[in-house]
Tab-separated table of C-alpha atoms in Angstrom:
chain	number	residue	atom	x	y	z
A	150	MET	CA	18.697	43.096	11.051
A	151	ASP	CA	18.985	42.733	7.276
A	152	TYR	CA	16.742	40.649	5.042
A	153	THR	CA	19.179	37.704	4.704
A	154	THR	CA	19.600	37.368	8.462
A	155	LYS	CA	15.832	37.357	8.957
A	156	LEU	CA	15.457	34.552	6.424
A	157	SER	CA	18.206	32.564	8.157
A	158	TYR	CA	16.520	33.021	11.568
A	159	GLN	CA	13.148	31.946	10.167
A	160	SER	CA	14.729	28.860	8.582
A	161	MET	CA	16.373	27.854	11.880
A	162	TYR	CA	13.102	28.478	13.769
A	163	TRP	CA	11.217	26.017	11.570
A	164	TYR	CA	14.139	23.574	11.754
A	165	ASN	CA	13.916	23.564	15.557
A	166	ASP	CA	10.151	23.125	15.334
A	167	GLY	CA	10.579	20.164	12.958
A	168	LEU	CA	13.227	18.623	15.259
A	169	LYS	CA	10.884	18.943	18.248
A	170	LYS	CA	8.049	17.216	16.345
A	171	ALA	CA	10.326	14.478	14.998
A	172	LYS	CA	11.370	13.566	18.570
A	173	ILE	CA	7.741	12.785	19.484
A	174	ARG	CA	7.100	10.867	16.218
A	175	ASP	CA	5.006	13.702	14.769
A	176	LEU	CA	6.510	12.947	11.365
A	177	SER	CA	3.819	14.633	9.259
A	178	GLY	CA	4.158	17.830	11.274
A	179	ALA	CA	7.941	17.570	11.105
A	180	ILE	CA	7.835	17.289	7.295
A	181	ALA	CA	5.644	20.404	7.055
A	182	SER	CA	7.945	22.418	9.360
A	183	LEU	CA	11.152	21.313	7.604
A	184	ARG	CA	9.718	22.179	4.203
A	185	LYS	CA	8.973	25.683	5.502
A	186	SER	CA	12.542	25.875	6.770
A	187	LEU	CA	13.852	25.022	3.292
A	188	GLN	CA	11.543	27.602	1.726
A	189	TYR	CA	13.296	30.312	3.731
A	190	ASN	CA	16.787	28.865	3.124
A	191	ARG	CA	17.138	25.999	0.663
A	192	GLY	CA	20.804	25.682	1.601
A	193	ASN	CA	20.021	24.762	5.226
A	194	ILE	CA	21.948	21.478	5.363
A	195	ALA	CA	20.670	20.514	8.827
A	196	SER	CA	17.015	20.883	7.741
A	197	ARG	CA	17.551	18.908	4.540
A	198	ASN	CA	19.371	16.065	6.337
A	199	LEU	CA	16.689	15.896	9.045
A	200	LEU	CA	13.957	15.878	6.367
A	201	GLY	CA	15.673	12.878	4.787
A	202	LEU	CA	15.727	11.098	8.167
A	203	VAL	CA	12.007	11.817	8.689
A	204	TYR	CA	11.181	10.396	5.267
A	205	TYR	CA	13.306	7.356	6.087
A	206	GLY	CA	11.416	6.933	9.377
A	207	ARG	CA	8.129	6.794	7.439
A	208	GLY	CA	9.578	4.188	5.087
A	209	ASP	CA	9.830	6.588	2.110
A	210	VAL	CA	13.444	5.706	1.266
A	211	VAL	CA	13.408	7.232	-2.240
A	212	GLU	CA	12.436	10.672	-0.925
A	213	ALA	CA	15.095	10.373	1.783
A	214	LEU	CA	17.825	9.634	-0.790
A	215	VAL	CA	16.753	12.636	-2.882
A	216	GLU	CA	17.109	14.987	0.090
A	217	TRP	CA	20.517	13.590	1.071
A	218	ILE	CA	21.839	13.848	-2.479
A	219	LEU	CA	20.678	17.471	-2.670
A	220	SER	CA	22.349	18.122	0.677
A	221	LYS	CA	25.551	16.578	-0.635
A	222	ASN	CA	25.307	18.853	-3.654
A	223	PHE	CA	25.159	21.960	-1.445
A	224	GLN	CA	28.041	20.811	0.784
A	225	SER	CA	30.171	17.927	-0.402
A	226	HIS	CA	32.602	17.853	2.580
A	227	ASP	CA	31.906	17.516	6.320
A	228	ASN	CA	28.296	16.574	5.613
A	229	ILE	CA	26.589	13.753	7.497
A	230	ALA	CA	24.515	13.053	4.374
A	231	ASN	CA	27.622	11.322	2.955
A	232	TYR	CA	27.462	8.899	5.899
A	233	TYR	CA	23.756	8.185	5.330
A	234	ILE	CA	24.253	7.512	1.611
A	235	GLN	CA	27.281	5.314	2.302
A	236	LYS	CA	25.308	3.288	4.854
A	237	MET	CA	22.525	2.751	2.330
A	238	ARG	CA	25.048	1.506	-0.221
A	239	GLU	CA	26.701	-0.839	2.270
A	240	THR	CA	23.405	-2.491	3.208
A	241	ALA	CA	22.549	-3.774	-0.261
A	242	GLY	CA	20.227	-6.406	1.193
A	243	GLU	CA	18.168	-3.773	2.958
A	244	LEU	CA	17.786	-1.726	-0.241
A	245	GLU	CA	16.652	-4.820	-2.116
A	246	ALA	CA	14.133	-5.625	0.633
A	247	ILE	CA	12.755	-2.075	0.515
A	248	ASN	CA	12.517	-2.283	-3.288
A	249	GLN	CA	10.588	-5.551	-3.014
A	250	ALA	CA	8.254	-3.992	-0.431
A	251	VAL	CA	7.467	-1.094	-2.777
A	252	LYS	CA	6.785	-3.543	-5.623
A	253	ARG	CA	4.442	-5.566	-3.406
A	254	TYR	CA	2.650	-2.352	-2.399
A	255	ASN	CA	2.119	-1.417	-6.065
A	256	GLN	CA	0.962	-4.970	-6.830
A	257	SER	CA	-1.558	-4.701	-3.974
A	258	LEU	CA	-2.985	-1.549	-5.551
A	259	ASP	CA	-3.484	-3.466	-8.804
A	260	TYR	CA	-5.268	-6.267	-6.929
A	261	CYS	CA	-7.540	-3.712	-5.248
A	262	ARG	CA	-8.515	-2.329	-8.659
A	263	GLN	CA	-9.476	-5.892	-9.655
A	264	ASN	CA	-11.448	-6.526	-6.409
A	265	GLY	CA	-8.794	-8.999	-5.266
A	266	GLU	CA	-8.660	-7.927	-1.598
A	267	ASP	CA	-7.399	-11.328	-0.379
A	268	LEU	CA	-4.385	-11.252	-2.716
A	269	ALA	CA	-3.722	-7.626	-1.789
A	270	ILE	CA	-3.685	-8.528	1.941
A	271	ILE	CA	-1.141	-11.296	1.303
A	272	GLN	CA	1.182	-8.952	-0.604
A	273	LEU	CA	0.885	-6.190	2.005
A	274	LYS	CA	1.619	-8.588	4.877
A	275	LYS	CA	4.841	-9.601	3.123
A	276	ALA	CA	5.679	-5.930	2.469
A	277	VAL	CA	5.318	-4.850	6.119
A	278	THR	CA	7.242	-7.924	7.246
A	279	VAL	CA	10.385	-7.004	5.260
A	280	HIS	CA	9.857	-3.226	5.666
A	281	PRO	CA	8.135	-2.658	9.071
A	282	SER	CA	8.356	1.161	8.933
A	283	TYR	CA	6.449	1.456	5.619
A	284	VAL	CA	3.564	3.668	6.793
A	285	LYS	CA	1.673	3.639	3.479
A	286	ALA	CA	1.608	-0.177	3.425
A	287	HIS	CA	0.160	-0.322	6.970
A	288	GLN	CA	-2.482	2.254	6.049
A	289	LEU	CA	-3.540	0.444	2.876
A	290	LEU	CA	-3.706	-2.868	4.784
A	291	ALA	CA	-5.972	-1.264	7.412
A	292	LEU	CA	-8.159	0.208	4.669
A	293	ILE	CA	-8.637	-3.205	3.030
A	294	TYR	CA	-9.444	-4.804	6.395
A	295	MET	CA	-12.102	-2.142	6.984
A	296	HIS	CA	-13.522	-2.745	3.519
A	297	THR	CA	-13.796	-6.495	4.268
A	298	GLU	CA	-15.211	-5.789	7.797
A	299	GLN	CA	-12.223	-7.333	9.576
A	300	TYR	CA	-12.169	-4.536	12.137
A	301	THR	CA	-9.848	-6.213	14.659
A	302	PHE	CA	-7.040	-6.608	12.124
A	303	ALA	CA	-7.744	-3.129	10.744
A	304	ARG	CA	-7.318	-1.665	14.236
A	305	GLN	CA	-3.975	-3.467	14.677
A	306	SER	CA	-2.613	-2.198	11.336
A	307	ILE	CA	-3.708	1.403	11.843
A	308	ARG	CA	-2.239	1.430	15.366
A	309	THR	CA	1.123	0.398	13.910
A	310	ALA	CA	0.922	3.231	11.363
A	311	TYR	CA	-0.081	5.635	14.152
A	312	LYS	CA	2.955	4.678	16.242
A	313	LEU	CA	5.233	5.390	13.278
A	314	ASP	CA	3.596	8.783	12.568
A	315	THR	CA	1.323	10.077	15.328
A	316	THR	CA	-0.247	12.942	13.335
A	317	ASP	CA	-0.796	11.436	9.919
A	318	GLU	CA	-4.208	12.636	8.768
A	319	PHE	CA	-5.213	9.375	7.098
A	320	SER	CA	-4.317	7.299	10.178
A	321	LEU	CA	-6.346	9.582	12.440
A	322	ARG	CA	-9.356	9.390	10.124
A	323	CYS	CA	-9.212	5.584	10.060
A	324	MET	CA	-8.949	5.407	13.865
A	325	HIS	CA	-11.929	7.735	14.237
A	326	GLU	CA	-13.985	5.616	11.835
A	327	LEU	CA	-13.086	2.411	13.702
A	328	ASN	CA	-14.072	4.018	17.021
A	329	GLN	CA	-17.436	5.011	15.547
A	330	ILE	CA	-18.018	1.445	14.357
A	331	ARG	CA	-17.114	0.080	17.793
A	332	ARG	CA	-19.492	2.470	19.574
A	333	ALA	CA	-22.343	1.507	17.272
A	334	ARG	CA	-21.748	-2.200	17.932
A	335	ASN	CA	-21.572	-1.646	21.722
A	336	VAL	CA	-24.877	0.250	21.682
A	337	LYS	CA	-26.579	-2.640	19.875
A	338	ILE	CA	-25.178	-5.170	22.340
A	339	LYS	CA	-26.358	-3.130	25.335
A	340	GLU	CA	-29.840	-2.782	23.882
A	341	LYS	CA	-30.016	-6.524	23.364
A	342	GLU	CA	-28.872	-7.231	26.938
A	343	LYS	CA	-31.397	-4.747	28.265
A	344	LYS	CA	-34.239	-6.524	26.483
A	345	ASP	CA	-33.140	-9.907	27.806
A	346	LYS	CA	-32.842	-8.665	31.364
A	347	HIS	CA	-36.061	-9.046	33.341
A	348	THR	CA	-35.237	-8.959	37.065
A	349	VAL	CA	-36.586	-7.304	40.224
A	350	THR	CA	-34.222	-5.854	42.863
A	351	TYR	CA	-35.231	-5.111	46.484
A	352	ASN	CA	-33.506	-4.743	49.887
A	353	LEU	CA	-33.999	-7.092	52.819
A	354	GLY	CA	-32.215	-5.685	55.816
A	355	ASN	CA	-28.608	-5.083	54.837
A	356	GLU	CA	-28.817	-7.461	51.864
A	357	THR	CA	-29.865	-6.753	48.284
A	358	ILE	CA	-32.064	-9.435	46.755
A	359	ILE	CA	-32.220	-9.862	42.945
A	360	GLN	CA	-35.104	-12.042	41.918
A	361	PRO	CA	-36.306	-12.882	38.383
A	362	VAL	CA	-39.790	-11.713	37.579
A	363	SER	CA	-42.165	-14.568	37.161
A	364	ASN	CA	-44.321	-14.382	34.069
A	365	SER	CA	-46.914	-16.707	35.511
A	366	ILE	CA	-49.722	-15.588	37.794
A	367	LYS	CA	-50.320	-17.611	40.880
A	368	ASP	CA	-53.605	-19.460	40.817
A	369	ASN	CA	-56.115	-18.731	43.460
A	370	ALA	CA	-56.531	-21.536	45.855
A	371	GLY	CA	-59.768	-23.155	46.755
A	372	LEU	CA	-63.043	-23.228	45.006
A	373	HIS	CA	-62.426	-20.226	42.753
A	374	THR	CA	-59.795	-22.027	40.664
A	375	VAL	CA	-62.100	-23.505	38.035
A	376	LEU	CA	-64.216	-20.341	37.829
A	377	ASN	CA	-61.201	-18.149	37.363
A	378	ILE	CA	-59.842	-20.382	34.618
A	379	ALA	CA	-63.102	-20.331	32.704
A	380	LEU	CA	-63.570	-16.592	33.168
A	381	GLY	CA	-59.996	-15.971	32.167
A	382	LEU	CA	-60.410	-17.938	28.970
A	383	VAL	CA	-63.519	-16.012	27.990
A	384	VAL	CA	-62.038	-12.621	28.807
A	385	GLY	CA	-58.765	-13.565	27.153
A	386	VAL	CA	-60.416	-14.551	23.909
A	387	ALA	CA	-62.501	-11.391	23.900
A	388	VAL	CA	-59.540	-9.107	24.643
A	389	MET	CA	-57.368	-10.869	22.068
A	390	TRP	CA	-60.012	-10.552	19.405
A	391	PHE	CA	-60.958	-6.933	19.967
A	392	LEU	CA	-57.829	-5.356	21.472
A	393	ILE	CA	-54.691	-7.454	21.259
A	394	MET	CA	-54.853	-8.632	17.657
A	395	PRO	CA	-55.204	-5.086	16.169
A	396	ALA	CA	-52.414	-3.871	18.440
A	397	ILE	CA	-50.185	-6.800	17.445
A	398	ASN	CA	-50.824	-6.155	13.780
A	399	ALA	CA	-50.122	-2.431	14.180
A	400	SER	CA	-46.954	-3.138	16.204
A	401	ARG	CA	-45.780	-5.629	13.630
A	402	GLN	CA	-46.397	-3.181	10.812
A	403	GLU	CA	-44.609	-0.410	12.734
A	404	ARG	CA	-41.639	-2.709	13.408
A	405	ASN	CA	-41.425	-3.645	9.758
A	406	ASN	CA	-41.500	0.019	8.757
A	407	ARG	CA	-38.820	0.888	11.316
A	408	GLN	CA	-36.594	-1.964	10.131
A	409	THR	CA	-37.062	-0.835	6.537
A	410	VAL	CA	-35.967	2.688	7.458
A	411	GLU	CA	-32.971	1.350	9.408
A	412	PHE	CA	-31.923	-0.876	6.532
A	413	SER	CA	-32.232	2.062	4.123
A	414	ASP	CA	-30.061	4.206	6.412
A	415	GLN	CA	-27.485	1.436	6.697
A	416	ILE	CA	-27.403	0.975	2.940
A	417	ALA	CA	-26.936	4.719	2.426
A	418	THR	CA	-24.164	4.791	5.047
A	419	GLN	CA	-22.389	1.808	3.509
A	420	THR	CA	-22.689	3.385	0.042
A	421	ALA	CA	-21.129	6.606	1.319
A	422	GLN	CA	-18.328	4.668	3.012
A	423	ILE	CA	-17.641	2.675	-0.156
A	424	SER	CA	-17.524	5.915	-2.166
A	425	ALA	CA	-15.072	7.419	0.337
A	426	LEU	CA	-12.915	4.287	0.258
A	427	LYS	CA	-12.867	4.341	-3.549
A	428	LYS	CA	-11.734	7.956	-3.422
A	429	GLU	CA	-8.953	6.999	-0.989
A	430	LEU	CA	-7.879	4.186	-3.312
A	431	GLU	CA	-7.701	6.638	-6.226
A	432	GLU	CA	-5.500	8.910	-4.120
A	433	TYR	CA	-3.225	5.985	-3.344
A	434	ARG	CA	-2.973	5.125	-7.026
A	435	SER	CA	-2.014	8.724	-7.834
A	436	THR	CA	0.554	8.701	-4.999
A	437	SER	CA	2.052	5.454	-6.361
A	438	GLU	CA	2.528	7.003	-9.827
A	439	GLU	CA	4.160	10.084	-8.280
A	440	THR	CA	6.460	7.808	-6.279
A	441	GLU	CA	7.588	5.986	-9.424
A	442	SER	CA	8.195	9.310	-11.187
A	443	VAL	CA	10.212	10.662	-8.244
A	444	GLN	CA	12.197	7.418	-8.105
A	445	ALA	CA	13.112	7.673	-11.807
A	446	THR	CA	14.100	11.348	-11.420
A	447	ALA	CA	16.220	10.572	-8.372
A	448	ALA	CA	18.007	7.743	-10.203
A	449	SER	CA	18.807	10.029	-13.184
A	450	THR	CA	19.996	12.813	-10.876
A	451	GLN	CA	22.172	10.462	-8.849
A	452	GLU	CA	23.761	8.989	-12.002
A	453	SER	CA	24.543	12.483	-13.362
A	454	TYR	CA	26.069	13.553	-10.043
A	455	GLU	CA	28.198	10.418	-9.816
A	456	ILE	CA	29.547	10.940	-13.345
A	457	VAL	CA	30.377	14.602	-12.670
A	458	LEU	CA	32.094	13.780	-9.352
A	459	ASN	CA	34.059	10.933	-10.957
A	460	MET	CA	35.149	13.053	-13.914
A	461	ALA	CA	36.105	15.919	-11.605
A	462	ALA	CA	38.464	13.595	-9.750
A	463	HIS	CA	40.051	12.332	-13.001
A	464	PHE	CA	40.245	15.905	-14.285
A	465	ARG	CA	42.204	17.022	-11.250
A	466	GLU	CA	44.495	13.985	-11.311
A	467	LYS	CA	44.886	14.110	-15.129
A	468	ASP	CA	44.931	10.308	-15.236
A	469	MET	CA	42.294	9.850	-17.966
A	470	GLY	CA	42.288	10.642	-21.673
A	471	ASP	CA	40.290	13.559	-23.062
A	472	SER	CA	38.202	11.379	-25.379
A	473	ALA	CA	37.174	8.997	-22.588
A	474	MET	CA	36.250	11.882	-20.296
A	475	VAL	CA	34.209	13.582	-23.018
A	476	GLU	CA	32.365	10.325	-23.719
A	477	GLU	CA	31.343	10.100	-20.050
A	478	LEU	CA	30.373	13.785	-19.799
A	479	LEU	CA	28.029	13.451	-22.790
A	480	LYS	CA	25.959	11.005	-20.702
A	481	VAL	CA	25.199	13.721	-18.117
A	482	ASN	CA	21.903	15.608	-18.092
A	483	PRO	CA	23.074	19.126	-17.086
A	484	GLU	CA	19.519	20.317	-16.382
A	485	SER	CA	19.152	17.842	-13.475
A	486	LEU	CA	22.267	19.162	-11.704
A	487	GLY	CA	22.198	21.677	-8.904
A	488	THR	CA	24.271	24.849	-8.658
A	489	VAL	CA	27.497	23.225	-7.433
A	490	GLY	CA	27.205	20.225	-9.769
A	491	ARG	CA	26.492	22.460	-12.773
A	492	GLU	CA	29.530	24.632	-11.966
A	493	SER	CA	31.797	21.543	-11.865
A	494	TYR	CA	30.307	20.269	-15.127
A	495	ASP	CA	30.730	23.658	-16.882
A	496	GLU	CA	34.319	23.966	-15.623
A	497	ILE	CA	35.353	20.559	-16.990
A	498	ALA	CA	33.362	20.876	-20.237
A	499	GLY	CA	34.644	24.425	-20.794
A	500	GLU	CA	38.219	23.164	-20.938
A	501	LEU	CA	37.774	19.723	-22.517
A	502	PHE	CA	35.136	20.356	-25.220
A	503	PRO	CA	37.050	23.080	-27.162
A	504	ARG	CA	40.251	21.040	-27.105
A	505	VAL	CA	38.589	17.807	-28.214
A	506	CYS	CA	36.486	19.648	-30.825
A	507	ALA	CA	39.633	21.169	-32.342
A	508	SER	CA	41.327	17.765	-32.524
A	509	LEU	CA	38.288	16.008	-34.038
A	510	TYR	CA	37.685	18.854	-36.519
A	511	SER	CA	41.304	18.745	-37.713
A	512	THR	CA	41.161	14.966	-38.086
A	513	SER	CA	37.852	15.239	-39.946
A	514	ARG	CA	39.351	17.652	-42.504
A	515	GLU	CA	42.192	15.200	-43.139
A	516	ASN	CA	39.687	12.368	-43.530
A	517	PHE	CA	37.647	14.460	-45.972
A	518	GLU	CA	40.691	15.252	-48.083
A	519	VAL	CA	41.570	11.567	-48.455
A	520	ALA	CA	37.904	10.698	-49.203
A	521	ASN	CA	37.421	8.826	-45.899
A	522	TYR	CA	33.927	10.267	-45.473
A	523	THR	CA	32.668	7.668	-42.974
A	524	ALA	CA	35.362	8.549	-40.437
A	525	ALA	CA	34.799	12.264	-41.062
A	526	ILE	CA	31.063	11.883	-40.381
A	527	THR	CA	31.703	9.943	-37.151
A	528	ASN	CA	34.124	12.557	-35.807
A	529	LEU	CA	31.973	15.518	-36.819
A	530	GLU	CA	28.830	14.041	-35.250
A	531	GLN	CA	30.813	13.885	-31.992
A	532	VAL	CA	31.708	17.557	-32.448
A	533	MET	CA	28.016	18.412	-32.959
A	534	LYS	CA	27.174	16.909	-29.556
A	535	MET	CA	29.714	19.215	-27.880
A	536	ASP	CA	29.339	22.416	-29.967
A	537	GLU	CA	26.943	22.481	-32.908
A	538	GLY	CA	28.117	25.911	-34.084
A	539	TYR	CA	31.837	25.152	-33.886
A	540	GLU	CA	34.007	27.497	-36.010
A	541	ASP	CA	30.965	29.620	-36.979
A	542	GLY	CA	29.255	26.652	-38.616
A	543	GLU	CA	32.323	25.402	-40.523
A	544	ALA	CA	32.140	22.023	-38.735
A	545	LEU	CA	28.457	21.648	-39.638
A	546	LEU	CA	29.257	22.613	-43.252
A	547	LEU	CA	32.006	19.983	-43.429
A	548	LEU	CA	29.559	17.391	-42.034
A	549	ALA	CA	26.994	18.236	-44.717
A	550	GLN	CA	29.673	18.012	-47.451
A	551	SER	CA	30.819	14.635	-46.081
A	552	TYR	CA	27.250	13.302	-46.236
A	553	GLU	CA	26.948	14.642	-49.797
A	554	LYS	CA	30.208	13.006	-50.901
A	555	SER	CA	29.226	9.717	-49.265
A	556	GLY	CA	25.998	9.667	-51.313
A	557	ASP	CA	23.544	10.422	-48.489
A	558	GLN	CA	21.839	13.371	-50.165
A	559	ASN	CA	18.925	13.523	-47.694
A	560	GLN	CA	21.178	13.973	-44.671
A	561	ALA	CA	23.323	16.476	-46.598
A	562	LYS	CA	20.241	18.520	-47.458
A	563	LEU	CA	19.053	18.506	-43.816
A	564	LYS	CA	22.436	19.696	-42.549
A	565	TYR	CA	22.656	22.444	-45.229
A	566	GLN	CA	19.171	23.684	-44.299
A	567	LYS	CA	19.970	23.657	-40.573
A	568	LEU	CA	23.188	25.612	-41.203
A	569	ALA	CA	21.397	28.196	-43.334
A	570	GLU	CA	18.633	28.686	-40.737
A	571	SER	CA	20.697	28.596	-37.517
A	572	TYR	CA	23.753	30.614	-38.621
A	573	PRO	CA	22.444	32.888	-41.396
A	574	ASP	CA	25.135	35.599	-41.179
A	575	THR	CA	28.189	33.366	-41.677
A	576	GLU	CA	30.244	32.373	-44.717
A	577	ALA	CA	29.368	28.743	-44.036
A	578	ALA	CA	25.671	29.607	-44.379
A	579	GLU	CA	26.293	31.237	-47.788
A	580	THR	CA	28.125	28.110	-48.939
A	581	ALA	CA	25.236	25.967	-47.652
A	582	LYS	CA	22.704	28.044	-49.606
A	583	GLU	CA	24.778	27.649	-52.771
A	584	ALA	CA	24.930	23.885	-52.202
A	585	LEU	CA	21.134	23.742	-51.739
A	586	ASP	CA	20.642	25.729	-54.969
A	587	ALA	CA	23.039	23.411	-56.758
A	588	GLN	CA	21.104	20.369	-55.541
A	589	SER	CA	17.808	21.895	-56.723
A	590	ASN	CA	19.276	22.807	-60.117
A	591	GLY	CA	20.862	19.366	-60.391
A	592	GLU	CA	17.521	17.673	-59.896
A	593	ALA	CA	15.888	19.924	-62.521
A	594	ASP	CA	18.773	19.451	-64.998
A	595	GLY	CA	18.600	15.691	-64.506
A	596	GLU	CA	15.009	15.663	-65.727
A	597	GLY	CA	15.869	17.945	-68.712
A	598	ASP	CA	18.956	15.957	-69.721
A	599	SER	CA	16.946	12.779	-70.070
A	600	GLU	CA	14.870	14.464	-72.840
A	601	ASP	CA	17.763	16.274	-74.561
A	602	GLY	CA	19.856	13.117	-74.688
A	603	ASP	CA	17.692	11.607	-77.430
A	604	SER	CA	18.068	14.561	-79.815
A	605	ASP	CA	21.796	14.817	-79.165
A	606	SER	CA	22.332	11.185	-80.000
A	607	GLY	CA	20.546	11.701	-83.334
A	608	GLY	CA	22.791	14.658	-84.182
A	609	GLU	CA	25.930	12.693	-83.486
A	610	ASP	CA	24.800	9.919	-85.775
A	611	SER	CA	24.296	12.365	-88.681
A	612	GLY	CA	27.713	13.847	-88.070
A	613	ASP	CA	29.324	10.458	-88.301
A	614	ASP	CA	27.624	9.731	-91.607
A	615	THR	CA	28.878	12.985	-93.074
A	616	ALA	CA	32.377	12.291	-91.974
A	617	GLY	CA	32.196	8.906	-93.588
A	618	ASP	CA	31.138	10.446	-96.917
A	619	ASP	CA	34.050	12.935	-96.870
A	620	SER	CA	36.558	10.195	-96.309
A	621	GLU	CA	35.303	8.338	-99.284
């Protein structure tokens, strides 16, 4: 088995693993497996399309569109990614709703930074209403509920996020924290019930009798009643004074110390939780910025692909003028294109740019000869966008001369310098160096002429006087 076949088998293995996890809503695990599949074979169309569907299932529509567009770039025909993209375009209302949900999510993050949890909850409720599968919005809503100690609502939100993605690390951490809080509250309730429960249980035959314990002691009947009361009072006062009061004071002091320790532990725990929550919020802010960056990149990539595909169709049909096609192609960012898109772009540009450059260069020479320098500059600037070194720098030289003739000496000097530095071994570069020397000498001569002009004018005046004397 050769190396390429092994890579293909590994890619399909991780694709099958990702498909298995996606079927049980293990979306985080599916994303990890599908990314491994694409590492072994980035042209695996099935893995890329399934990765887009998994992102879409989590509510990350921008990431899903990026994967489908890349899949379409690898295989433009017989690709189900075309169907997914078409469906997204047809449901314009859904795209707008998802866009609004993302905006509300970002607005909620801003409110959290400003300690406006109530406003953030309102925005997030609206976001999950219009976009129910938005996992990040459910998680942030649960986090805010936990921060405001609304644990019932927090549990509902995190359960919804868990159903959408059963292995998301953040959802599992939140559920664990909520379970810990619930256990702690149950323990306190049980301890309170245990203290309040003072009953005695015994069996009478086949029946179980539960009887409250009486705190009172039955009085002795008869003549001993008064004596017992008096003796009890004396003994009670003595015991209270010597035994009970010190014990009560010690117990009270011990209880106060224990409560102080408990309060200190609670404060430390709450401080640690607040620090952890702040860290989570910072991570969400970073994720939001990355999402906006990815969204902008995806929009630029999609626009470039659409222009290239549209121009390729017109190029094949030959139903569009060269100038109009070149104007559209200059809007494309070639670096954002993939392999197939870049090949289509290079094929079209390789045929159109030389032809259009030749036409514009010829027209520019005619404009220069009839002193129409503005038109020459416009045409030559267009040539520079397609091929800066056209005709071994002759086009750039003509542009510099046109700027010089039109009176824009600064631009002319910049173009001459660029020509001399970028194309040093050409005839155009030699001409540019001569023009730069001429400009430097012209500036120096201009300063010298202003001083020599005064003496020359005096000489002419004396010559005129002499001529006048001869005539007389």
